[in-house]
Amino acid sequence: ARAWPRPRAGRREGLDRAARLRRVLVHVDRQAHVLRGLAVDCVIGFIEWERRIRQTVVIDLELPVDCRAAAVRDRVEDTLDYKKVAKRVIAFVEASEFQLVETLAERIARLILDEFALEWVRVSVNKPGAIRGSRDVGIAIERTRDDDR
């Protein structure tokens, strides 16, 4: 069987060589702190019994960071203090009472963008045991400062 050459990235989209290179460089240069498995108890759900109890949600965050200066100087002042972000998110979620994980994820994203002046954030909120036979159910979103409020 003859192996056909694979199409090069960006050719189908009609991008010129410079545009393809910019797209690759933007992707390669992206760095992020990742917080996984932040478990927080809150009131979440739209069923009547869910409104009377606290349930655990599991949150994952991806936060942009340019870690080059911090890596050179080895100082927390030169990077995003993700412990502060985690503490703020925990306090917010514990005090919240949303019906939907979608709403909770949106509010977490907006809080992080506004209070920590980041350009973008990825947030996933999962509700363990929400569907029988499934480990969890949830939502994953990415938001930027430029998104409509």
Short mmCIF file of N, CA, C and O in Angstrom, two decimals:
data_model
loop_
_atom_site.label_atom_id
_atom_site.label_comp_id
_atom_site.label_asym_id
_atom_site.label_seq_id
_atom_site.Cartn_x
_atom_site.Cartn_y
_atom_site.Cartn_z
N ALA A 1 0.83 -1.18 0.00
CA ALA A 1 0.00 0.00 0.00
C ALA A 1 0.87 1.24 0.00
O ALA A 1 1.84 1.32 0.74
N ARG A 2 0.49 2.19 -0.81
CA ARG A 2 1.28 3.41 -0.93
C ARG A 2 0.88 4.40 0.16
O ARG A 2 -0.30 4.64 0.39
N ALA A 3 1.86 4.96 0.84
CA ALA A 3 1.59 5.96 1.88
C ALA A 3 1.57 7.34 1.23
O ALA A 3 2.56 7.77 0.65
N TRP A 4 0.43 8.00 1.32
CA TRP A 4 0.29 9.32 0.75
C TRP A 4 0.86 10.35 1.70
O TRP A 4 0.79 10.19 2.91
N PRO A 5 1.43 11.42 1.18
CA PRO A 5 1.96 12.46 2.08
C PRO A 5 0.83 13.08 2.89
O PRO A 5 -0.27 13.27 2.39
N ARG A 6 1.11 13.34 4.14
CA ARG A 6 0.13 13.97 5.02
C ARG A 6 0.05 15.46 4.72
O ARG A 6 1.07 16.10 4.49
N PRO A 7 -1.16 16.01 4.73
CA PRO A 7 -1.27 17.46 4.51
C PRO A 7 -0.60 18.23 5.64
O PRO A 7 -0.65 17.81 6.79
N ARG A 8 0.04 19.31 5.31
CA ARG A 8 0.69 20.13 6.32
C ARG A 8 -0.33 20.96 7.07
O ARG A 8 -1.35 21.36 6.51
N ALA A 9 -0.03 21.25 8.35
CA ALA A 9 -0.96 22.02 9.20
C ALA A 9 -1.30 23.35 8.56
O ALA A 9 -0.41 24.08 8.12
N GLY A 10 -2.58 23.66 8.52
CA GLY A 10 -3.02 24.96 8.05
C GLY A 10 -3.28 25.03 6.55
O GLY A 10 -3.86 25.99 6.08
N ARG A 11 -2.86 24.05 5.78
CA ARG A 11 -3.04 24.12 4.33
C ARG A 11 -4.52 24.15 3.96
O ARG A 11 -4.94 24.90 3.12
N ARG A 12 -5.31 23.30 4.61
CA ARG A 12 -6.73 23.24 4.28
C ARG A 12 -7.45 24.54 4.60
O ARG A 12 -8.41 24.90 3.95
N GLU A 13 -7.00 25.24 5.64
CA GLU A 13 -7.64 26.49 6.02
C GLU A 13 -7.22 27.65 5.14
O GLU A 13 -7.68 28.77 5.31
N GLY A 14 -6.29 27.41 4.21
CA GLY A 14 -5.85 28.46 3.31
C GLY A 14 -4.90 29.46 3.98
O GLY A 14 -4.79 30.58 3.53
N LEU A 15 -4.23 29.06 5.04
CA LEU A 15 -3.31 29.96 5.73
C LEU A 15 -1.98 30.00 4.99
O LEU A 15 -1.48 28.97 4.53
N ASP A 16 -1.39 31.17 4.90
CA ASP A 16 -0.07 31.26 4.30
C ASP A 16 0.98 30.79 5.32
O ASP A 16 0.68 30.55 6.48
N ARG A 17 2.20 30.64 4.87
CA ARG A 17 3.27 30.11 5.74
C ARG A 17 3.44 30.94 7.01
O ARG A 17 3.57 30.41 8.10
N ALA A 18 3.42 32.27 6.90
CA ALA A 18 3.59 33.14 8.06
C ALA A 18 2.46 32.96 9.07
O ALA A 18 2.68 32.90 10.27
N ALA A 19 1.24 32.83 8.58
CA ALA A 19 0.08 32.64 9.47
C ALA A 19 0.17 31.29 10.17
O ALA A 19 -0.15 31.19 11.36
N ARG A 20 0.60 30.25 9.47
CA ARG A 20 0.76 28.93 10.10
C ARG A 20 1.82 28.99 11.19
O ARG A 20 1.65 28.45 12.27
N LEU A 21 2.92 29.68 10.92
CA LEU A 21 3.99 29.81 11.90
C LEU A 21 3.53 30.57 13.13
O LEU A 21 3.80 30.16 14.26
N ARG A 22 2.79 31.67 12.95
CA ARG A 22 2.25 32.43 14.09
C ARG A 22 1.34 31.55 14.94
O ARG A 22 1.39 31.57 16.16
N ARG A 23 0.50 30.76 14.29
CA ARG A 23 -0.41 29.89 15.03
C ARG A 23 0.36 28.87 15.85
O ARG A 23 0.04 28.63 17.01
N VAL A 24 1.40 28.31 15.30
CA VAL A 24 2.22 27.34 16.03
C VAL A 24 2.94 28.02 17.19
O VAL A 24 2.97 27.50 18.30
N LEU A 25 3.51 29.19 16.97
CA LEU A 25 4.23 29.89 18.03
C LEU A 25 3.32 30.28 19.19
O LEU A 25 3.70 30.16 20.34
N VAL A 26 2.11 30.72 18.90
CA VAL A 26 1.17 31.08 19.95
C VAL A 26 0.86 29.85 20.79
O VAL A 26 0.83 29.89 22.01
N HIS A 27 0.66 28.72 20.15
CA HIS A 27 0.34 27.49 20.87
C HIS A 27 1.52 27.01 21.72
O HIS A 27 1.35 26.65 22.86
N VAL A 28 2.71 27.05 21.17
CA VAL A 28 3.88 26.56 21.88
C VAL A 28 4.22 27.44 23.08
O VAL A 28 4.64 26.95 24.12
N ASP A 29 4.00 28.75 22.98
CA ASP A 29 4.39 29.67 24.04
C ASP A 29 3.41 29.71 25.21
O ASP A 29 3.67 30.31 26.22
N ARG A 30 2.27 29.06 25.10
CA ARG A 30 1.26 29.10 26.15
C ARG A 30 1.70 28.25 27.33
O ARG A 30 2.03 27.08 27.19
N GLN A 31 1.72 28.87 28.50
CA GLN A 31 2.09 28.20 29.74
C GLN A 31 0.96 28.39 30.73
O GLN A 31 0.28 29.41 30.70
N ALA A 32 0.78 27.41 31.62
CA ALA A 32 -0.33 27.54 32.55
C ALA A 32 -0.05 26.77 33.83
O ALA A 32 0.58 25.72 33.82
N HIS A 33 -0.54 27.34 34.95
CA HIS A 33 -0.64 26.58 36.18
C HIS A 33 -1.89 25.72 36.05
O HIS A 33 -2.91 26.17 35.52
N VAL A 34 -1.83 24.51 36.55
CA VAL A 34 -2.98 23.62 36.50
C VAL A 34 -3.28 23.15 37.92
O VAL A 34 -2.42 22.60 38.59
N LEU A 35 -4.50 23.41 38.36
CA LEU A 35 -4.99 22.91 39.64
C LEU A 35 -6.03 21.85 39.32
O LEU A 35 -7.02 22.14 38.64
N ARG A 36 -5.82 20.64 39.80
CA ARG A 36 -6.75 19.56 39.50
C ARG A 36 -7.33 18.99 40.78
O ARG A 36 -6.62 18.80 41.76
N GLY A 37 -8.61 18.70 40.73
CA GLY A 37 -9.24 17.96 41.81
C GLY A 37 -9.53 18.77 43.06
O GLY A 37 -9.51 18.22 44.16
N LEU A 38 -9.83 20.05 42.91
CA LEU A 38 -10.18 20.89 44.05
C LEU A 38 -11.60 20.54 44.48
O LEU A 38 -12.57 20.88 43.80
N ALA A 39 -11.74 19.80 45.58
CA ALA A 39 -13.06 19.32 46.04
C ALA A 39 -13.64 20.31 47.04
O ALA A 39 -13.00 20.64 48.04
N VAL A 40 -14.87 20.78 46.75
CA VAL A 40 -15.51 21.79 47.58
C VAL A 40 -16.98 21.39 47.77
O VAL A 40 -17.65 20.98 46.82
N ASP A 41 -17.49 21.55 48.98
CA ASP A 41 -18.89 21.28 49.27
C ASP A 41 -19.71 22.54 49.11
O ASP A 41 -19.31 23.62 49.57
N CYS A 42 -20.87 22.40 48.45
CA CYS A 42 -21.75 23.54 48.22
C CYS A 42 -23.17 23.05 47.95
O CYS A 42 -23.40 21.85 47.79
N VAL A 43 -24.10 23.98 47.88
CA VAL A 43 -25.46 23.67 47.46
C VAL A 43 -25.47 23.78 45.94
O VAL A 43 -25.19 24.84 45.38
N ILE A 44 -25.75 22.66 45.27
CA ILE A 44 -25.77 22.64 43.81
C ILE A 44 -26.84 21.64 43.35
O ILE A 44 -26.93 20.56 43.89
N GLY A 45 -27.65 22.06 42.42
CA GLY A 45 -28.67 21.17 41.89
C GLY A 45 -30.02 21.86 41.81
O GLY A 45 -30.26 22.84 42.49
N PHE A 46 -30.89 21.31 40.96
CA PHE A 46 -32.20 21.90 40.77
C PHE A 46 -33.33 21.04 41.34
O PHE A 46 -34.46 21.48 41.44
N ILE A 47 -33.01 19.81 41.76
CA ILE A 47 -34.02 18.96 42.37
C ILE A 47 -34.21 19.40 43.82
O ILE A 47 -33.24 19.76 44.50
N GLU A 48 -35.45 19.33 44.30
CA GLU A 48 -35.80 19.87 45.62
C GLU A 48 -34.90 19.34 46.74
O GLU A 48 -34.42 20.10 47.57
N TRP A 49 -34.62 18.03 46.76
CA TRP A 49 -33.78 17.48 47.83
C TRP A 49 -32.34 17.99 47.74
O TRP A 49 -31.67 18.11 48.75
N GLU A 50 -31.87 18.32 46.53
CA GLU A 50 -30.51 18.84 46.36
C GLU A 50 -30.35 20.22 46.98
O GLU A 50 -29.25 20.62 47.34
N ARG A 51 -31.44 20.95 47.05
CA ARG A 51 -31.39 22.31 47.59
C ARG A 51 -31.26 22.31 49.12
O ARG A 51 -30.97 23.33 49.72
N ARG A 52 -31.49 21.15 49.76
CA ARG A 52 -31.43 21.05 51.23
C ARG A 52 -30.11 20.51 51.75
O ARG A 52 -29.90 20.49 52.97
N ILE A 53 -29.23 20.04 50.85
CA ILE A 53 -27.98 19.42 51.30
C ILE A 53 -26.78 20.08 50.60
O ILE A 53 -26.94 20.83 49.64
N ARG A 54 -25.62 19.78 51.11
CA ARG A 54 -24.38 20.22 50.47
C ARG A 54 -23.79 19.02 49.74
O ARG A 54 -23.75 17.92 50.29
N GLN A 55 -23.37 19.24 48.51
CA GLN A 55 -22.76 18.19 47.71
C GLN A 55 -21.35 18.62 47.31
O GLN A 55 -21.05 19.81 47.23
N THR A 56 -20.52 17.65 47.03
CA THR A 56 -19.15 17.93 46.62
C THR A 56 -19.10 18.15 45.11
O THR A 56 -19.66 17.37 44.34
N VAL A 57 -18.45 19.23 44.73
CA VAL A 57 -18.10 19.44 43.32
C VAL A 57 -16.57 19.39 43.24
O VAL A 57 -15.88 19.73 44.20
N VAL A 58 -16.08 18.94 42.10
CA VAL A 58 -14.64 18.85 41.89
C VAL A 58 -14.29 19.81 40.76
O VAL A 58 -14.85 19.73 39.67
N ILE A 59 -13.36 20.71 41.05
CA ILE A 59 -13.02 21.79 40.14
C ILE A 59 -11.58 21.63 39.65
O ILE A 59 -10.67 21.35 40.44
N ASP A 60 -11.40 21.81 38.35
CA ASP A 60 -10.07 21.87 37.74
C ASP A 60 -9.91 23.26 37.15
O ASP A 60 -10.84 23.78 36.52
N LEU A 61 -8.74 23.85 37.35
CA LEU A 61 -8.46 25.19 36.82
C LEU A 61 -7.18 25.16 36.00
O LEU A 61 -6.21 24.50 36.38
N GLU A 62 -7.18 25.90 34.91
CA GLU A 62 -5.97 26.15 34.14
C GLU A 62 -5.82 27.65 34.06
O GLU A 62 -6.71 28.35 33.57
N LEU A 63 -4.69 28.17 34.58
CA LEU A 63 -4.47 29.60 34.73
C LEU A 63 -3.20 30.01 33.98
O LEU A 63 -2.15 29.42 34.20
N PRO A 64 -3.28 31.02 33.11
CA PRO A 64 -2.10 31.40 32.34
C PRO A 64 -1.00 31.98 33.22
O PRO A 64 -1.28 32.66 34.21
N VAL A 65 0.23 31.68 32.85
CA VAL A 65 1.36 32.20 33.60
C VAL A 65 2.58 32.25 32.68
O VAL A 65 2.76 31.39 31.83
N ASP A 66 3.36 33.29 32.84
CA ASP A 66 4.66 33.34 32.19
C ASP A 66 5.66 33.00 33.30
O ASP A 66 5.98 33.84 34.14
N CYS A 67 6.11 31.78 33.31
CA CYS A 67 6.92 31.30 34.44
C CYS A 67 8.42 31.52 34.24
O CYS A 67 9.21 31.13 35.09
N ARG A 68 8.81 32.17 33.18
CA ARG A 68 10.25 32.33 32.92
C ARG A 68 10.96 33.11 34.02
O ARG A 68 12.00 32.69 34.51
N ALA A 69 10.40 34.25 34.44
CA ALA A 69 11.05 35.04 35.49
C ALA A 69 11.09 34.28 36.81
O ALA A 69 12.11 34.27 37.50
N ALA A 70 10.00 33.63 37.15
CA ALA A 70 9.96 32.85 38.40
C ALA A 70 10.96 31.71 38.36
O ALA A 70 11.61 31.41 39.37
N ALA A 71 11.10 31.08 37.21
CA ALA A 71 12.05 29.97 37.09
C ALA A 71 13.49 30.44 37.26
O ALA A 71 14.31 29.76 37.86
N VAL A 72 13.79 31.62 36.75
CA VAL A 72 15.15 32.17 36.86
C VAL A 72 15.45 32.59 38.30
O VAL A 72 16.48 32.25 38.87
N ARG A 73 14.52 33.33 38.91
CA ARG A 73 14.76 33.89 40.25
C ARG A 73 14.29 32.98 41.38
O ARG A 73 14.64 33.20 42.54
N ASP A 74 13.44 32.00 41.07
CA ASP A 74 12.91 31.07 42.07
C ASP A 74 12.18 31.80 43.19
O ASP A 74 12.37 31.53 44.36
N ARG A 75 11.31 32.76 42.78
CA ARG A 75 10.55 33.56 43.76
C ARG A 75 9.07 33.55 43.41
O ARG A 75 8.70 33.79 42.27
N VAL A 76 8.23 33.31 44.41
CA VAL A 76 6.79 33.26 44.20
C VAL A 76 6.25 34.62 43.75
O VAL A 76 5.24 34.70 43.05
N GLU A 77 6.90 35.69 44.11
CA GLU A 77 6.46 37.04 43.72
C GLU A 77 6.51 37.24 42.21
O GLU A 77 5.88 38.14 41.69
N ASP A 78 7.26 36.39 41.51
CA ASP A 78 7.40 36.52 40.06
C ASP A 78 6.41 35.67 39.27
O ASP A 78 6.52 35.54 38.06
N THR A 79 5.45 35.09 39.96
CA THR A 79 4.49 34.24 39.28
C THR A 79 3.11 34.40 39.92
O THR A 79 2.95 35.11 40.91
N LEU A 80 2.13 33.74 39.36
CA LEU A 80 0.78 33.74 39.92
C LEU A 80 0.76 32.86 41.17
O LEU A 80 1.22 31.72 41.14
N ASP A 81 0.25 33.40 42.26
CA ASP A 81 0.14 32.64 43.50
C ASP A 81 -1.14 31.80 43.43
O ASP A 81 -2.22 32.26 43.78
N TYR A 82 -1.01 30.57 42.96
CA TYR A 82 -2.20 29.74 42.76
C TYR A 82 -2.84 29.32 44.07
O TYR A 82 -4.02 28.95 44.09
N LYS A 83 -2.13 29.41 45.19
CA LYS A 83 -2.75 29.14 46.48
C LYS A 83 -3.81 30.20 46.80
O LYS A 83 -4.89 29.89 47.28
N LYS A 84 -3.51 31.47 46.47
CA LYS A 84 -4.49 32.54 46.66
C LYS A 84 -5.71 32.33 45.78
O LYS A 84 -6.85 32.54 46.21
N VAL A 85 -5.47 31.90 44.54
CA VAL A 85 -6.58 31.63 43.63
C VAL A 85 -7.44 30.50 44.20
O VAL A 85 -8.67 30.62 44.26
N ALA A 86 -6.82 29.43 44.63
CA ALA A 86 -7.55 28.28 45.17
C ALA A 86 -8.37 28.67 46.40
O ALA A 86 -9.55 28.30 46.50
N LYS A 87 -7.77 29.42 47.31
CA LYS A 87 -8.50 29.84 48.51
C LYS A 87 -9.71 30.70 48.16
O LYS A 87 -10.78 30.55 48.75
N ARG A 88 -9.56 31.59 47.19
CA ARG A 88 -10.67 32.46 46.79
C ARG A 88 -11.78 31.66 46.14
O ARG A 88 -12.96 31.87 46.40
N VAL A 89 -11.41 30.72 45.28
CA VAL A 89 -12.41 29.88 44.62
C VAL A 89 -13.14 29.02 45.65
O VAL A 89 -14.37 28.90 45.61
N ILE A 90 -12.42 28.44 46.59
CA ILE A 90 -13.05 27.62 47.64
C ILE A 90 -14.06 28.45 48.43
O ILE A 90 -15.20 28.02 48.63
N ALA A 91 -13.67 29.64 48.86
CA ALA A 91 -14.58 30.51 49.64
C ALA A 91 -15.82 30.86 48.82
O ALA A 91 -16.95 30.82 49.33
N PHE A 92 -15.64 31.18 47.55
CA PHE A 92 -16.76 31.53 46.69
C PHE A 92 -17.72 30.35 46.52
O PHE A 92 -18.94 30.49 46.66
N VAL A 93 -17.17 29.18 46.21
CA VAL A 93 -18.01 28.01 45.94
C VAL A 93 -18.73 27.56 47.21
O VAL A 93 -19.92 27.23 47.16
N GLU A 94 -18.05 27.57 48.35
CA GLU A 94 -18.70 27.17 49.60
C GLU A 94 -19.90 28.04 49.93
O GLU A 94 -20.89 27.56 50.48
N ALA A 95 -19.85 29.31 49.57
CA ALA A 95 -20.94 30.25 49.86
C ALA A 95 -22.01 30.25 48.78
O ALA A 95 -23.06 30.87 48.96
N SER A 96 -21.78 29.56 47.67
CA SER A 96 -22.70 29.61 46.54
C SER A 96 -23.88 28.66 46.69
O SER A 96 -23.81 27.68 47.44
N GLU A 97 -24.94 28.95 45.94
CA GLU A 97 -26.13 28.10 45.90
C GLU A 97 -26.72 28.15 44.49
O GLU A 97 -27.76 28.75 44.27
N PHE A 98 -26.04 27.51 43.54
CA PHE A 98 -26.50 27.50 42.15
C PHE A 98 -27.27 26.23 41.85
O PHE A 98 -27.08 25.21 42.50
N GLN A 99 -28.10 26.30 40.83
CA GLN A 99 -28.83 25.12 40.38
C GLN A 99 -28.03 24.30 39.38
O GLN A 99 -28.13 23.09 39.34
N LEU A 100 -27.21 24.98 38.56
CA LEU A 100 -26.49 24.31 37.47
C LEU A 100 -24.98 24.41 37.62
O LEU A 100 -24.46 25.47 38.00
N VAL A 101 -24.28 23.33 37.25
CA VAL A 101 -22.82 23.38 37.24
C VAL A 101 -22.35 24.37 36.17
O VAL A 101 -21.28 24.97 36.30
N GLU A 102 -23.15 24.56 35.13
CA GLU A 102 -22.79 25.52 34.08
C GLU A 102 -22.70 26.94 34.65
O GLU A 102 -21.76 27.68 34.34
N THR A 103 -23.66 27.30 35.49
CA THR A 103 -23.65 28.63 36.11
C THR A 103 -22.46 28.77 37.05
O THR A 103 -21.77 29.79 37.05
N LEU A 104 -22.22 27.75 37.85
CA LEU A 104 -21.08 27.78 38.77
C LEU A 104 -19.77 27.94 38.02
O LEU A 104 -18.93 28.77 38.39
N ALA A 105 -19.58 27.21 36.94
CA ALA A 105 -18.34 27.33 36.15
C ALA A 105 -18.18 28.73 35.58
O ALA A 105 -17.08 29.31 35.63
N GLU A 106 -19.26 29.30 35.04
CA GLU A 106 -19.19 30.66 34.49
C GLU A 106 -18.81 31.68 35.56
O GLU A 106 -17.99 32.56 35.33
N ARG A 107 -19.40 31.56 36.73
CA ARG A 107 -19.13 32.52 37.81
C ARG A 107 -17.70 32.37 38.33
O ARG A 107 -17.06 33.37 38.68
N ILE A 108 -17.20 31.14 38.41
CA ILE A 108 -15.82 30.93 38.82
C ILE A 108 -14.87 31.58 37.80
O ILE A 108 -13.91 32.27 38.17
N ALA A 109 -15.13 31.36 36.53
CA ALA A 109 -14.29 31.94 35.48
C ALA A 109 -14.27 33.46 35.57
O ALA A 109 -13.21 34.10 35.53
N ARG A 110 -15.45 34.07 35.72
CA ARG A 110 -15.53 35.53 35.80
C ARG A 110 -14.80 36.05 37.03
O ARG A 110 -14.09 37.05 36.97
N LEU A 111 -14.97 35.38 38.16
CA LEU A 111 -14.30 35.78 39.40
C LEU A 111 -12.77 35.78 39.22
O LEU A 111 -12.09 36.74 39.57
N ILE A 112 -12.25 34.73 38.63
CA ILE A 112 -10.80 34.62 38.43
C ILE A 112 -10.30 35.69 37.47
O ILE A 112 -9.29 36.35 37.72
N LEU A 113 -11.02 35.88 36.36
CA LEU A 113 -10.60 36.89 35.38
C LEU A 113 -10.61 38.28 35.99
O LEU A 113 -9.70 39.08 35.76
N ASP A 114 -11.64 38.59 36.76
CA ASP A 114 -11.78 39.92 37.34
C ASP A 114 -10.82 40.17 38.50
O ASP A 114 -10.16 41.20 38.57
N GLU A 115 -10.74 39.24 39.43
CA GLU A 115 -9.98 39.47 40.66
C GLU A 115 -8.48 39.22 40.51
O GLU A 115 -7.70 39.76 41.28
N PHE A 116 -8.09 38.42 39.54
CA PHE A 116 -6.66 38.13 39.39
C PHE A 116 -6.09 38.67 38.08
O PHE A 116 -4.95 38.40 37.74
N ALA A 117 -6.90 39.42 37.35
CA ALA A 117 -6.47 40.13 36.13
C ALA A 117 -5.74 39.22 35.14
O ALA A 117 -4.71 39.57 34.59
N LEU A 118 -6.31 38.04 34.91
CA LEU A 118 -5.74 37.11 33.95
C LEU A 118 -6.39 37.32 32.59
O LEU A 118 -7.49 37.84 32.49
N GLU A 119 -5.70 36.92 31.53
CA GLU A 119 -6.22 37.09 30.17
C GLU A 119 -7.21 35.99 29.79
O GLU A 119 -8.11 36.22 29.00
N TRP A 120 -7.04 34.80 30.34
CA TRP A 120 -7.93 33.69 30.05
C TRP A 120 -7.91 32.70 31.21
O TRP A 120 -7.02 32.75 32.05
N VAL A 121 -8.88 31.81 31.22
CA VAL A 121 -8.95 30.77 32.24
C VAL A 121 -9.75 29.60 31.67
O VAL A 121 -10.65 29.79 30.85
N ARG A 122 -9.37 28.41 32.07
CA ARG A 122 -10.16 27.22 31.77
C ARG A 122 -10.66 26.68 33.10
O ARG A 122 -9.89 26.54 34.06
N VAL A 123 -11.94 26.37 33.14
CA VAL A 123 -12.58 25.89 34.37
C VAL A 123 -13.39 24.65 34.03
O VAL A 123 -14.15 24.66 33.06
N SER A 124 -13.23 23.61 34.82
CA SER A 124 -14.17 22.49 34.73
C SER A 124 -14.74 22.25 36.11
O SER A 124 -14.05 22.36 37.12
N VAL A 125 -16.03 21.99 36.14
CA VAL A 125 -16.74 21.70 37.38
C VAL A 125 -17.44 20.36 37.18
O VAL A 125 -18.23 20.21 36.23
N ASN A 126 -17.15 19.42 38.04
CA ASN A 126 -17.73 18.09 37.96
C ASN A 126 -18.49 17.77 39.23
O ASN A 126 -18.07 18.15 40.33
N LYS A 127 -19.58 17.05 39.06
CA LYS A 127 -20.44 16.67 40.17
C LYS A 127 -20.41 15.14 40.27
O LYS A 127 -21.08 14.44 39.50
N PRO A 128 -19.59 14.60 41.19
CA PRO A 128 -19.47 13.15 41.31
C PRO A 128 -20.79 12.49 41.70
O PRO A 128 -21.56 13.02 42.50
N GLY A 129 -21.04 11.34 41.09
CA GLY A 129 -22.22 10.56 41.43
C GLY A 129 -23.54 11.11 40.96
O GLY A 129 -24.60 10.62 41.36
N ALA A 130 -23.54 12.12 40.12
CA ALA A 130 -24.80 12.74 39.68
C ALA A 130 -25.61 11.81 38.78
O ALA A 130 -26.84 11.86 38.79
N ILE A 131 -24.94 10.97 38.03
CA ILE A 131 -25.61 10.02 37.15
C ILE A 131 -25.18 8.61 37.54
O ILE A 131 -23.97 8.33 37.58
N ARG A 132 -26.14 7.76 37.83
CA ARG A 132 -25.82 6.39 38.21
C ARG A 132 -25.02 5.71 37.10
O ARG A 132 -25.35 5.83 35.92
N GLY A 133 -23.96 5.04 37.48
CA GLY A 133 -23.12 4.35 36.52
C GLY A 133 -22.02 5.22 35.94
O GLY A 133 -21.18 4.74 35.18
N SER A 134 -22.02 6.49 36.27
CA SER A 134 -21.00 7.41 35.78
C SER A 134 -20.18 7.94 36.96
O SER A 134 -20.74 8.19 38.03
N ARG A 135 -18.89 8.10 36.77
CA ARG A 135 -18.05 8.66 37.84
C ARG A 135 -18.50 10.06 38.21
O ARG A 135 -18.60 10.42 39.38
N ASP A 136 -18.75 10.88 37.20
CA ASP A 136 -19.21 12.24 37.44
C ASP A 136 -19.80 12.82 36.17
O ASP A 136 -19.74 12.21 35.11
N VAL A 137 -20.39 13.99 36.31
CA VAL A 137 -20.90 14.73 35.17
C VAL A 137 -20.50 16.18 35.39
O VAL A 137 -20.40 16.64 36.53
N GLY A 138 -20.22 16.89 34.32
CA GLY A 138 -19.78 18.27 34.53
C GLY A 138 -19.69 19.07 33.26
O GLY A 138 -20.19 18.68 32.21
N ILE A 139 -19.01 20.19 33.38
CA ILE A 139 -18.86 21.14 32.28
C ILE A 139 -17.42 21.65 32.28
O ILE A 139 -16.82 21.80 33.33
N ALA A 140 -16.87 21.88 31.09
CA ALA A 140 -15.55 22.48 30.95
C ALA A 140 -15.69 23.69 30.03
O ALA A 140 -16.28 23.58 28.95
N ILE A 141 -15.18 24.84 30.47
CA ILE A 141 -15.27 26.07 29.68
C ILE A 141 -13.93 26.77 29.64
O ILE A 141 -13.09 26.58 30.52
N GLU A 142 -13.74 27.59 28.63
CA GLU A 142 -12.60 28.49 28.55
C GLU A 142 -13.17 29.88 28.30
O GLU A 142 -14.01 30.07 27.41
N ARG A 143 -12.72 30.84 29.09
CA ARG A 143 -13.19 32.22 28.94
C ARG A 143 -11.99 33.16 28.91
O ARG A 143 -10.95 32.88 29.48
N THR A 144 -12.19 34.31 28.23
CA THR A 144 -11.16 35.34 28.18
C THR A 144 -11.73 36.64 28.76
O THR A 144 -12.93 36.78 28.92
N ARG A 145 -10.83 37.57 29.00
CA ARG A 145 -11.26 38.88 29.52
C ARG A 145 -12.19 39.59 28.53
O ARG A 145 -13.01 40.39 28.91
N ASP A 146 -12.04 39.28 27.25
CA ASP A 146 -12.82 39.96 26.21
C ASP A 146 -14.21 39.37 26.02
O ASP A 146 -15.01 39.94 25.28
N ASP A 147 -14.50 38.22 26.63
CA ASP A 147 -15.83 37.62 26.47
C ASP A 147 -16.89 38.54 27.04
O ASP A 147 -16.65 39.27 28.01
N ASP A 148 -18.08 38.50 26.45
CA ASP A 148 -19.19 39.31 26.95
C ASP A 148 -19.49 38.94 28.38
O ASP A 148 -19.41 37.80 28.78
N ARG A 149 -19.88 39.94 29.14
CA ARG A 149 -20.16 39.69 30.56
C ARG A 149 -21.60 39.40 30.74
O ARG A 149 -22.52 39.89 30.78
#
